[in-house]
Amino acid sequence: MTIFEAYNHIKQKLKAAGIEDSVFEAKVIIKHITGLSNSEILTAYTKELTEYEQNNLTAILRQREIRYPLQYILGEWDFYKYRFKVGVGVLIPRSDTEILVEKCCEYLENKPSPKILDLCAGSGCIGISLALDFPDSAVVMVEKYPEALRYIEQNIEFCGAYNSLGIKGDVCDGTACEQTYDLIVSNPPYIPPNEMAITSPETKFEPETALLGGQDGLDFYRAIINNYKNSLKDGGMLAFEVGINEAERVKSLLTDSGFVKITITKDLNQIERVVTAIKG
Ligand code: GLN
């Protein structure tokens, strides 16, 4: 099978499995199995795949046909300006979350040596992106589950974000709340159980503990606001990613707790996705 034939074969198989972006994925998979760049593929598309490459392709297609996430198969994924290691046991970085990072960056602009706390850090993609964009910052990332914490440690090395640190802990216990920070950021689990059924087939392979946010989806916002409000400096910012239809309710929790200057920002699909608040 030539590279060109393989490309068409992948596209057709992915389409049949109900995968929308089969063209994009077919290109990514070809690059992954051949190790060639975009421009190299253009000149090598009549080249035959080796037996090893072909076997690898068969294995990958079997996994994608049952909607095992492409990101886990590749083992790496781009988020914001950087690339992160990902795999089973960690939430896959999503482009929606880049808006949360951008809001944090706006706030951190011109803040000398900011101290940053990332709660429910998962792969570490938020905390590490901020650490890399602000080399004079100090970033602490709290993660409860050892599988994810291992990815944080790996990603600190992989990205060279040596001004950041991952620690094991639970936001419900207030881990790392004894310090004060300029910015506390979190993309906590926020899906209510009755909405799990409508998540994508790929999401079923991600850790439920990174997705489920209690009966109304808001458990982690309540815990973080209660346990960490005193860990913010005066004028410090709390920044959350929120689930669908949660922004106004999270805003109320923040208002009730005395936060000011609350902003809500939409994602690229026009869904209210990020809520920020200042400690007054
Ligand atoms: N955005 C993810 C999804 O909808 C959920 C991430 C989270 O719970 N923080 O699949």
XYZ file of N, CA and C and ligand atoms in Angstrom:
850
model
N 0.845 -1.198 0.000
C 0.000 0.000 0.000
C 0.886 1.257 0.000
N 0.596 2.205 -0.911
C 1.391 3.445 -0.934
C 0.859 4.416 0.130
N 1.645 5.466 0.372
C 1.210 6.479 1.340
C -0.125 7.083 0.906
N -0.252 7.352 -0.377
C -1.494 7.943 -0.888
C -2.678 6.994 -0.690
N -2.442 5.701 -0.976
C -3.522 4.715 -0.771
C -3.881 4.613 0.708
N -2.840 4.654 1.534
C -3.073 4.554 2.979
C -3.907 5.741 3.462
N -3.587 6.924 2.952
C -4.319 8.144 3.326
C -5.817 7.997 3.000
N -6.104 7.526 1.796
C -7.516 7.346 1.415
C -8.195 6.259 2.231
N -7.436 5.203 2.498
C -7.959 4.091 3.296
C -8.321 4.576 4.706
N -7.425 5.359 5.316
C -7.682 5.860 6.675
C -8.930 6.749 6.669
N -8.959 7.665 5.715
C -10.098 8.597 5.632
C -11.419 7.841 5.592
N -11.440 6.819 4.731
C -12.683 6.066 4.528
C -13.062 5.291 5.799
N -12.065 4.674 6.458
C -12.325 3.909 7.689
C -12.826 4.828 8.808
N -12.194 5.996 8.930
C -12.575 6.926 9.997
C -13.984 7.463 9.766
N -14.268 7.776 8.532
C -15.595 8.279 8.181
C -16.655 7.240 8.540
N -16.374 5.979 8.198
C -17.307 4.894 8.479
C -17.506 4.717 9.989
N -16.474 5.110 10.788
C -16.592 4.984 12.252
C -17.294 6.213 12.849
N -17.731 7.143 11.982
C -18.483 8.307 12.468
C -17.599 9.452 12.929
N -16.327 9.427 12.538
C -15.419 10.491 12.962
C -15.505 11.654 11.969
N -15.839 12.830 12.511
C -16.124 13.989 11.652
C -14.911 14.473 10.870
N -13.817 14.687 11.617
C -12.672 15.334 10.977
C -11.708 14.303 10.393
N -12.240 13.462 9.483
C -11.434 12.343 8.983
C -10.250 12.811 8.131
N -10.390 13.951 7.470
C -9.293 14.447 6.617
C -8.110 14.867 7.492
N -8.410 15.671 8.506
C -7.365 16.119 9.434
C -6.695 14.921 10.113
N -7.527 13.998 10.608
C -6.965 12.846 11.333
C -6.134 11.950 10.426
N -6.587 11.783 9.190
C -5.832 10.918 8.263
C -4.435 11.485 8.050
N -4.355 12.805 7.923
C -3.032 13.442 7.736
C -2.158 13.232 8.968
N -2.762 13.428 10.150
C -1.998 13.290 11.393
C -1.489 11.847 11.546
N -2.347 10.887 11.211
C -1.963 9.477 11.372
C -0.848 9.098 10.381
N -0.953 9.576 9.144
C 0.111 9.305 8.160
C 1.447 9.861 8.659
N 1.403 11.088 9.160
C 2.651 11.695 9.668
C 3.208 10.875 10.823
N 2.293 10.414 11.688
C 2.703 9.649 12.865
C 3.363 8.323 12.463
N 2.753 7.588 11.536
C 3.316 6.257 11.229
C 4.565 6.334 10.343
N 4.644 7.365 9.490
C 5.816 7.434 8.592
C 6.952 8.281 9.178
N 6.606 9.154 10.121
C 7.620 10.060 10.680
C 7.994 11.168 9.701
N 7.203 11.317 8.610
C 7.514 12.350 7.612
C 6.796 13.658 7.939
N 7.358 14.767 7.453
C 6.715 16.075 7.640
C 5.703 16.275 6.506
N 4.885 17.328 6.616
C 3.911 17.642 5.563
C 4.554 17.724 4.184
N 5.682 18.454 4.100
C 6.284 18.653 2.776
C 6.930 17.365 2.269
N 7.480 16.560 3.173
C 8.070 15.282 2.736
C 6.994 14.349 2.175
N 5.798 14.392 2.791
C 4.721 13.525 2.317
C 4.345 13.886 0.873
N 4.359 15.181 0.561
C 3.989 15.633 -0.785
C 4.870 15.020 -1.878
N 6.140 14.774 -1.532
C 7.028 14.204 -2.551
C 7.141 12.687 -2.435
N 6.558 12.114 -1.371
C 6.759 10.670 -1.147
C 5.445 9.882 -1.201
N 4.398 10.489 -1.771
C 3.102 9.819 -1.629
C 2.959 8.533 -2.448
N 3.900 8.287 -3.378
C 3.828 7.019 -4.116
C 4.701 5.934 -3.464
N 5.379 6.308 -2.385
C 6.254 5.370 -1.674
C 5.406 4.300 -0.957
N 5.897 3.054 -0.972
C 5.175 1.972 -0.291
C 5.414 2.058 1.225
N 4.377 1.783 2.014
C 4.571 1.674 3.468
C 5.371 0.408 3.750
N 6.227 0.445 4.768
C 6.925 -0.781 5.174
C 5.924 -1.684 5.898
N 6.333 -2.935 6.107
C 5.430 -3.866 6.794
C 5.144 -3.354 8.213
N 6.182 -2.819 8.837
C 6.039 -2.294 10.197
C 5.026 -1.140 10.226
N 5.173 -0.240 9.261
C 4.262 0.915 9.202
C 2.827 0.453 8.957
N 2.709 -0.550 8.086
C 1.373 -1.043 7.766
C 0.711 -1.712 8.980
N 1.507 -2.493 9.730
C 0.969 -3.126 10.940
C 0.564 -2.078 11.969
N 1.403 -1.061 12.074
C 1.116 0.025 13.004
C -0.203 0.700 12.614
N -0.373 0.928 11.320
C -1.597 1.561 10.820
C -2.825 0.706 11.156
N -2.718 -0.603 10.942
C -3.845 -1.484 11.245
C -4.219 -1.381 12.719
N -3.202 -1.366 13.584
C -3.458 -1.294 15.022
C -4.132 0.030 15.387
N -3.647 1.117 14.785
C -4.217 2.444 15.093
C -5.671 2.523 14.627
N -5.943 1.993 13.443
C -7.319 2.055 12.942
C -8.267 1.238 13.809
N -7.784 0.089 14.309
C -8.626 -0.705 15.219
C -8.988 0.113 16.449
N -8.007 0.855 16.962
C -8.274 1.665 18.157
C -9.229 2.817 17.843
N -9.003 3.487 16.716
C -9.871 4.635 16.381
C -11.288 4.190 16.037
N -11.416 2.959 15.484
C -12.760 2.486 15.136
C -13.639 2.323 16.370
N -13.007 2.019 17.521
C -13.809 1.971 18.752
C -13.763 3.323 19.479
N -13.272 4.343 18.778
C -13.238 5.744 19.241
C -12.298 5.972 20.425
N -11.262 5.125 20.503
C -10.173 5.394 21.453
C -9.531 6.711 20.995
N -9.296 7.662 21.918
C -8.895 9.003 21.481
C -7.577 9.041 20.687
N -7.592 9.810 19.616
C -6.395 9.997 18.791
C -5.223 10.513 19.630
N -5.546 11.405 20.577
C -4.484 12.012 21.403
C -3.755 10.957 22.226
N -4.492 9.975 22.744
C -3.849 8.902 23.517
C -2.989 8.025 22.600
N -3.454 7.821 21.361
C -2.694 6.997 20.414
C -1.366 7.684 20.073
N -1.445 8.987 19.815
C -0.229 9.732 19.456
C 0.686 9.930 20.657
N 0.075 10.063 21.841
C 0.871 10.254 23.064
C 1.304 11.692 23.296
N 0.985 12.569 22.362
C 1.340 13.992 22.497
C 0.232 14.808 21.859
N 0.033 16.030 22.374
C -0.992 16.884 21.758
C -0.625 18.340 21.946
N -0.935 19.154 20.944
C -0.625 20.590 21.042
C -1.741 21.308 21.777
N -1.340 22.184 22.678
C -2.306 22.998 23.420
C -1.702 24.388 23.563
N -2.490 25.417 23.232
C -2.011 26.798 23.320
C -0.746 26.891 22.460
N 0.414 27.296 23.012
C 1.600 27.422 22.149
C 2.526 26.229 22.277
N 2.130 25.238 23.055
C 3.092 24.206 23.442
C 2.557 22.792 23.180
N 3.476 21.816 23.285
C 3.094 20.409 23.076
C 3.238 19.654 24.386
N 2.251 18.790 24.681
C 2.227 18.072 25.960
C 2.108 16.569 25.748
N 2.681 15.818 26.683
C 2.507 14.359 26.697
C 1.122 14.064 27.286
N 0.388 13.156 26.655
C -0.922 12.751 27.188
C -1.087 11.246 27.045
N -1.963 10.682 27.851
C -2.244 9.258 27.767
C -3.317 8.890 28.768
N -3.600 7.597 28.841
C -4.660 7.108 29.722
C -4.464 7.659 31.133
N -5.561 8.103 31.730
C -5.477 8.586 33.113
C -5.397 10.093 33.211
N -5.366 10.774 32.053
C -5.278 12.228 32.105
C -6.289 12.839 31.130
N -6.906 13.948 31.547
C -7.850 14.643 30.659
C -7.081 15.220 29.465
N -7.629 15.042 28.270
C -6.972 15.548 27.061
C -7.122 17.074 27.004
N -6.012 17.805 26.790
C -6.116 19.266 26.684
C -7.030 19.651 25.518
N -7.962 20.578 25.775
C -8.928 20.990 24.749
C -8.695 22.436 24.346
N -9.045 22.729 23.093
C -8.787 24.101 22.623
C -9.626 25.126 23.383
N -10.815 24.736 23.872
C -11.634 25.676 24.675
C -10.839 26.240 25.844
N -10.003 25.400 26.412
C -9.262 25.782 27.622
C -8.172 26.815 27.319
N -7.819 26.952 26.038
C -6.815 27.968 25.681
C -7.323 29.362 26.028
N -8.651 29.538 26.001
C -9.240 30.853 26.338
C -8.999 31.167 27.816
N -9.064 30.138 28.636
C -8.763 30.320 30.071
C -7.312 30.782 30.233
N -6.408 30.145 29.507
C -4.988 30.529 29.588
C -4.813 31.980 29.117
N -5.496 32.328 28.031
C -5.362 33.701 27.516
C -5.851 34.738 28.520
N -6.963 34.440 29.199
C -7.474 35.382 30.223
C -6.453 35.522 31.349
N -5.823 34.428 31.718
C -4.797 34.480 32.776
C -3.611 35.327 32.316
N -3.212 35.150 31.056
C -2.067 35.907 30.524
C -2.349 37.404 30.549
N -3.564 37.793 30.161
C -3.935 39.220 30.191
C -3.743 39.778 31.592
N -4.172 38.996 32.576
C -4.073 39.457 33.960
C -2.607 39.537 34.420
N -1.803 38.580 33.977
C -0.418 38.492 34.479
C 0.527 39.501 33.818
N 0.105 40.026 32.669
C 0.915 41.025 31.961
C 1.345 42.119 32.936
N 2.607 42.413 32.975
C 3.150 43.480 33.842
C 3.111 43.173 35.339
N 2.833 41.941 35.726
C 2.914 41.595 37.157
C 4.283 40.980 37.416
N 5.106 41.627 38.225
C 6.449 41.079 38.432
C 6.417 39.787 39.264
N 7.156 38.786 38.859
C 7.319 37.503 39.569
C 6.025 36.956 40.184
N 4.998 36.750 39.355
C 3.721 36.300 39.920
C 3.776 34.879 40.484
N 2.997 34.682 41.539
C 2.849 33.331 42.106
C 1.501 32.788 41.651
N 1.547 31.582 41.087
C 0.364 31.024 40.415
C 0.060 29.629 40.959
N -1.233 29.371 41.162
C -1.664 28.042 41.613
C -2.655 27.476 40.597
N -2.385 26.266 40.095
C -3.297 25.590 39.157
C -3.883 24.389 39.898
N -5.215 24.407 40.077
C -5.867 23.343 40.860
C -6.560 22.338 39.930
N -6.533 21.064 40.287
C -7.032 19.968 39.438
C -6.273 20.024 38.110
N -4.959 19.974 38.195
C -4.103 20.364 37.061
C -4.047 19.343 35.919
N -4.400 18.087 36.144
C -4.446 17.089 35.052
C -3.089 16.893 34.398
N -3.000 17.177 33.091
C -1.719 17.029 32.371
C -0.739 18.137 32.733
N -1.249 19.204 33.359
C -0.412 20.363 33.681
C -0.405 21.392 32.567
N -1.275 21.210 31.551
C -1.183 22.082 30.363
C -1.445 23.555 30.682
N -2.292 23.846 31.677
C -2.571 25.255 31.999
C -1.373 25.848 32.749
N -1.011 25.197 33.860
C 0.069 25.723 34.697
C 1.383 25.832 33.939
N 1.688 24.821 33.134
C 2.970 24.817 32.407
C 2.966 25.886 31.306
N 1.828 26.086 30.631
C 1.754 27.150 29.614
C 2.040 28.498 30.258
N 1.462 28.742 31.444
C 1.694 30.023 32.130
C 3.147 30.133 32.585
N 3.694 29.017 33.079
C 5.093 29.029 33.530
C 6.022 29.372 32.362
N 5.709 28.849 31.170
C 6.569 29.106 30.004
C 6.394 30.530 29.477
N 5.162 31.027 29.478
C 4.914 32.391 29.005
C 5.464 33.432 29.975
N 5.523 33.076 31.260
C 6.011 34.016 32.287
C 7.175 33.369 33.042
N 8.366 33.434 32.455
C 9.513 32.716 33.030
C 9.886 33.182 34.437
N 9.453 34.402 34.814
C 9.773 34.854 36.180
C 8.678 34.475 37.171
N 7.669 33.702 36.731
C 6.609 33.279 37.657
C 7.033 32.019 38.401
N 6.295 31.710 39.472
C 6.467 30.430 40.162
C 5.093 29.761 40.178
N 5.019 28.562 39.610
C 3.724 27.907 39.431
C 3.667 26.614 40.246
N 2.584 26.468 41.015
C 2.333 25.211 41.738
C 1.099 24.564 41.122
N 1.201 23.271 40.806
C 0.066 22.545 40.233
C -0.350 21.435 41.189
N -1.633 21.433 41.571
C -2.132 20.420 42.508
C -2.967 19.400 41.736
N -2.661 18.127 41.938
C -3.400 17.056 41.253
C -3.589 15.884 42.219
N -4.795 15.341 42.212
C -5.127 14.296 43.188
C -4.654 12.902 42.753
N -4.708 12.653 41.432
C -4.514 11.273 40.976
C -3.088 11.022 40.483
N -2.451 9.937 40.974
C -1.049 9.684 40.642
C -0.786 9.523 39.147
N -1.751 8.946 38.401
C -1.542 8.756 36.950
C -1.352 10.118 36.284
N -2.198 11.086 36.688
C -2.107 12.424 36.092
C -0.859 13.138 36.602
N -0.567 12.980 37.875
C 0.613 13.656 38.438
C 1.894 13.239 37.702
N 1.945 11.972 37.287
C 3.109 11.515 36.524
C 3.223 12.277 35.196
N 2.067 12.567 34.581
C 2.114 13.358 33.343
C 2.576 14.788 33.617
N 2.150 15.342 34.746
C 2.610 16.705 35.080
C 4.130 16.703 35.178
N 4.666 15.713 35.889
C 6.120 15.680 36.086
C 6.843 15.498 34.751
N 6.282 14.613 33.926
C 6.861 14.371 32.603
C 6.802 15.641 31.741
N 5.667 16.350 31.822
C 5.505 17.546 30.987
C 6.384 18.710 31.446
N 6.651 18.797 32.743
C 7.574 19.832 33.229
C 8.931 19.633 32.555
N 9.390 18.379 32.513
C 10.674 18.056 31.862
C 10.585 18.295 30.352
N 9.537 17.736 29.754
C 9.359 17.775 28.294
C 9.329 19.221 27.791
N 8.676 20.099 28.562
C 8.542 21.507 28.150
C 9.649 22.375 28.728
N 10.411 21.839 29.673
C 11.459 22.635 30.305
C 10.905 23.746 31.178
N 9.778 23.463 31.840
C 9.126 24.499 32.673
C 9.593 24.342 34.121
N 10.862 24.681 34.336
C 11.448 24.395 35.653
C 11.042 25.395 36.734
N 10.274 26.415 36.344
C 9.701 27.308 37.353
C 8.312 26.820 37.782
N 8.004 25.546 37.498
C 6.720 24.985 37.942
C 6.948 23.675 38.674
N 5.941 23.318 39.454
C 6.070 22.177 40.354
C 4.712 21.487 40.478
N 4.697 20.143 40.416
C 3.446 19.411 40.614
C 3.419 18.797 42.003
N 2.292 18.937 42.708
C 2.198 18.263 44.006
C 0.895 17.481 44.099
N 0.957 16.373 44.850
C -0.216 15.521 45.001
C -1.103 16.121 46.076
N -2.372 16.244 45.790
C -3.268 16.779 46.810
C -4.678 16.917 46.291
N -5.561 17.262 47.211
C -6.989 17.307 46.916
C -7.487 18.715 47.218
N -8.151 19.340 46.267
C -8.642 20.705 46.500
C -9.701 20.723 47.601
N -10.353 19.578 47.791
C -11.371 19.517 48.856
C -10.719 19.567 50.241
N -9.433 19.241 50.311
C -8.701 19.350 51.582
C -7.909 20.660 51.659
N -7.929 21.448 50.607
C -7.195 22.729 50.613
C -5.689 22.577 50.483
N -5.231 21.550 49.763
C -3.780 21.378 49.565
C -3.150 22.647 48.983
N -2.032 23.059 49.560
C -1.250 24.235 49.103
C -1.935 25.571 49.392
N -2.948 25.566 50.290
C -3.673 26.817 50.556
C -2.965 27.694 51.586
N -1.864 27.196 52.143
C -1.198 27.982 53.196
C -0.346 29.126 52.626
N -0.098 29.090 51.300
C 0.638 30.187 50.642
C -0.365 31.232 50.118
N 0.144 32.380 49.650
C -0.756 33.296 48.926
C -0.272 33.461 47.485
N -1.240 33.644 46.594
C -0.952 33.659 45.150
C -1.556 34.906 44.493
N -0.956 35.280 43.355
C -1.530 36.364 42.549
C -2.681 35.843 41.697
N -2.551 34.567 41.307
C -3.557 33.978 40.418
C -3.811 32.533 40.828
N -5.105 32.199 40.962
C -5.472 30.787 41.139
C -6.350 30.418 39.946
N -5.962 29.370 39.235
C -6.677 28.981 38.020
C -7.083 27.520 38.132
N -8.256 27.203 37.582
C -8.678 25.804 37.613
C -9.643 25.466 36.485
N -9.411 24.315 35.881
C -10.405 23.693 35.000
C -10.802 22.403 35.712
N -11.720 22.517 36.689
C -12.034 21.340 37.512
C -13.028 20.424 36.800
N -13.286 19.252 37.334
C -14.359 18.412 36.774
C -15.681 19.170 36.945
N -16.484 19.238 35.867
C -17.714 20.052 36.000
C -18.944 19.470 35.326
N -18.852 18.244 34.840
C -20.009 17.692 34.128
C -20.963 17.039 35.138
N -22.269 17.404 35.113
C -23.215 16.699 35.980
C -23.477 15.295 35.432
N -23.766 14.319 36.299
C -23.867 12.920 35.840
C -24.875 12.717 34.707
N -25.975 13.486 34.724
C -26.986 13.278 33.676
C -26.530 13.766 32.303
N -25.395 14.481 32.247
C -24.898 14.936 30.936
C -23.756 14.074 30.399
N -23.321 13.095 31.225
C -22.213 12.234 30.779
C -22.589 11.468 29.517
N -23.878 11.083 29.432
C -24.322 10.269 28.299
C -24.166 11.004 26.975
N -24.203 12.351 27.003
C -24.136 13.086 25.730
C -22.725 13.583 25.391
N -21.726 13.143 26.165
C -20.354 13.507 25.790
C -19.920 12.620 24.615
N -18.839 12.981 23.950
C -18.407 12.244 22.758
C -17.961 10.826 23.132
N -17.985 9.885 22.161
C -17.542 8.511 22.456
C -16.106 8.488 22.996
N -15.258 9.396 22.525
C -13.866 9.440 22.992
C -13.789 9.755 24.493
N -14.706 10.613 24.963
C -14.677 11.026 26.376
C -14.846 9.838 27.319
N -15.492 8.781 26.827
C -15.696 7.584 27.673
C -14.362 6.937 28.070
N -13.304 7.254 27.322
C -11.987 6.690 27.645
C -11.189 7.584 28.591
N -11.729 8.753 28.892
C -11.016 9.672 29.790
C -11.449 9.394 31.229
N -10.621 9.791 32.194
C -10.975 9.484 33.585
C -12.236 10.226 34.031
N -13.211 9.479 34.527
C -14.460 10.095 35.006
C -14.195 11.089 36.123
N -13.146 10.795 36.903
C -12.806 11.675 38.021
C -12.386 13.060 37.539
N -11.995 13.181 36.262
C -11.605 14.485 35.726
C -12.788 15.197 35.090
N -13.930 14.513 35.046
C -15.086 15.058 34.331
C -16.261 15.382 35.245
N -16.559 14.465 36.172
C -17.792 14.581 36.957
C -17.651 15.571 38.109
N -18.559 16.554 38.123
C -18.467 17.625 39.122
C -19.551 17.579 40.176
N -20.059 16.374 40.498
C -21.131 16.268 41.500
C -22.490 16.510 40.872
N -23.550 16.377 41.671
C -24.931 16.385 41.189
C -25.257 17.567 40.269
N -24.861 18.778 40.661
C -25.156 19.945 39.817
C -23.927 20.420 39.031
N -22.844 19.662 39.111
C -21.624 20.009 38.356
C -20.740 21.028 39.056
N -21.219 21.594 40.177
C -20.515 22.750 40.764
C -19.708 22.443 42.024
N -19.615 21.171 42.394
C -18.949 20.813 43.670
C -17.549 21.418 43.804
N -16.774 21.356 42.721
C -15.380 21.800 42.826
C -15.260 23.323 42.899
N -16.222 24.030 42.275
C -16.186 25.498 42.379
C -16.439 25.906 43.824
N -17.423 25.231 44.445
C -17.718 25.559 45.855
C -16.503 25.283 46.731
N -15.895 24.098 46.530
C -14.741 23.717 47.366
C -13.577 24.680 47.167
N -13.312 25.035 45.918
C -12.160 25.912 45.638
C -12.404 27.314 46.221
N -13.614 27.845 46.010
C -13.903 29.190 46.536
C -13.760 29.187 48.064
N -14.336 28.168 48.713
C -14.266 28.114 50.188
C -12.849 27.918 50.698
N -12.142 26.976 50.076
C -10.837 26.593 50.637
C -9.697 27.519 50.234
N -9.852 28.245 49.135
C -8.699 28.997 48.621
C -8.888 30.510 48.587
N -10.057 30.997 49.014
C -10.268 32.450 48.932
C -9.170 33.192 49.714
N -8.837 32.668 50.885
C -7.824 33.332 51.707
C -6.407 33.113 51.188
N -6.261 32.285 50.154
C -4.928 32.060 49.574
C -4.659 33.014 48.423
N -5.632 33.868 48.104
C -5.402 34.872 47.063
C -4.949 36.164 47.723
N -3.968 36.816 47.080
C -3.588 38.146 47.568
C -4.740 39.109 47.291
N -4.805 40.232 47.999
C -5.817 41.255 47.677
C -5.576 41.713 46.247
N -6.624 41.772 45.463
C -6.464 42.139 44.051
C -6.064 40.952 43.179
N -5.897 39.785 43.794
C -5.543 38.578 43.041
C -6.732 38.058 42.238
N -6.447 37.236 41.234
C -7.534 36.751 40.377
C -7.766 35.247 40.518
N -9.055 34.902 40.524
C -9.465 33.496 40.459
C -10.043 33.288 39.060
N -9.578 32.272 38.343
C -10.039 32.055 36.963
C -10.471 30.600 36.797
N -11.724 30.433 36.348
C -12.292 29.091 36.184
C -12.695 28.830 34.740
N -12.503 27.584 34.290
C -13.268 27.117 33.129
C -14.559 26.533 33.688
N -15.678 26.751 32.977
C -16.964 26.213 33.453
C -17.653 25.438 32.341
N -18.605 24.575 32.753
C -19.362 23.779 31.790
C -20.537 24.567 31.225
N -21.233 23.935 30.289
C -22.372 24.578 29.621
C -23.432 24.984 30.642
N -23.910 26.219 30.564
C -24.935 26.775 31.474
C -24.497 26.858 32.931
N -23.209 26.912 33.171
C -22.759 27.016 34.566
C -22.246 28.416 34.919
N -21.957 29.234 33.902
C -21.268 30.510 34.150
C -22.028 31.399 35.143
N -23.336 31.563 34.947
C -24.098 32.465 35.829
C -24.136 31.931 37.256
N -24.251 30.605 37.388
C -24.294 30.026 38.741
C -22.942 30.155 39.438
N -21.861 29.993 38.676
C -20.521 30.157 39.273
C -20.312 31.634 39.630
N -20.810 32.521 38.791
C -20.728 33.953 39.077
C -21.424 34.260 40.406
N -22.608 33.654 40.628
C -23.339 33.888 41.898
C -22.534 33.391 43.088
N -21.910 32.219 42.935
C -21.093 31.690 44.041
C -19.980 32.689 44.378
N -19.386 33.262 43.331
C -18.276 34.207 43.526
C -18.774 35.506 44.158
N -19.915 36.001 43.686
C -20.486 37.238 44.244
C -20.809 37.024 45.723
N -21.458 35.885 46.025
C -21.821 35.583 47.425
C -20.591 35.536 48.321
N -19.454 35.179 47.717
C -18.247 35.041 48.517
C -17.443 36.354 48.562
N -17.996 37.414 47.955
C -17.370 38.742 48.064
C -16.405 39.089 46.942
N -16.322 38.255 45.914
C -15.439 38.585 44.781
C -16.037 39.737 43.960
N -15.163 40.487 43.291
C -15.627 41.620 42.485
C -15.092 41.516 41.056
N -15.511 42.451 40.216
C -15.061 42.534 38.806
C -15.152 41.178 38.116
N -16.323 40.567 38.193
C -16.478 39.233 37.594
C -16.693 39.354 36.085
N -15.944 38.560 35.324
C -16.127 38.574 33.865
C -16.483 37.161 33.396
N -17.266 37.131 32.315
C -17.602 35.843 31.686
C -17.159 35.936 30.221
N -16.421 34.932 29.756
C -15.918 34.955 28.370
C -16.407 33.714 27.628
N -16.833 33.942 26.370
C -17.341 32.821 25.557
C -16.207 32.103 24.828
N -16.432 30.842 24.504
C -15.436 30.117 23.707
C -15.757 30.285 22.211
N -15.026 29.569 21.366
C -15.198 29.747 19.920
C -16.567 29.269 19.432
N -17.236 28.438 20.251
C -18.587 27.987 19.896
C -19.663 28.858 20.535
N -19.247 30.038 21.040
C -20.186 30.975 21.680
C -20.806 30.436 22.962
N -20.095 29.504 23.622
C -20.548 28.985 24.924
C -19.791 29.723 26.024
N -20.522 30.180 27.055
C -19.872 30.886 28.169
C -18.949 29.894 28.863
N -17.632 30.137 28.799
C -16.674 29.081 29.130
C -15.715 29.443 30.259
N -15.456 30.765 30.408
C -14.466 31.172 31.407
C -15.074 32.229 32.318
N -14.889 32.039 33.630
C -15.345 33.039 34.601
C -14.125 33.486 35.401
N -13.902 34.805 35.462
C -12.790 35.307 36.287
C -13.353 36.267 37.336
N -12.643 36.378 38.445
C -13.094 37.263 39.526
C -11.873 37.762 40.290
N -12.018 38.948 40.848
C -10.934 39.570 41.595
C -11.281 39.551 43.079
N -10.280 39.259 43.889
C -10.512 39.330 45.334
C -10.475 40.802 45.749
N -11.605 41.279 46.252
C -11.730 42.708 46.554
C -11.057 43.112 47.852
N -14.526 20.169 28.580
C -14.584 18.782 28.943
C -15.715 18.127 28.156
O -16.768 18.689 28.027
C -14.787 18.583 30.417
C -13.625 19.035 31.186
C -13.943 19.203 32.622
O -14.814 18.567 33.214
N -13.227 20.063 33.217
O -15.556 17.029 27.682
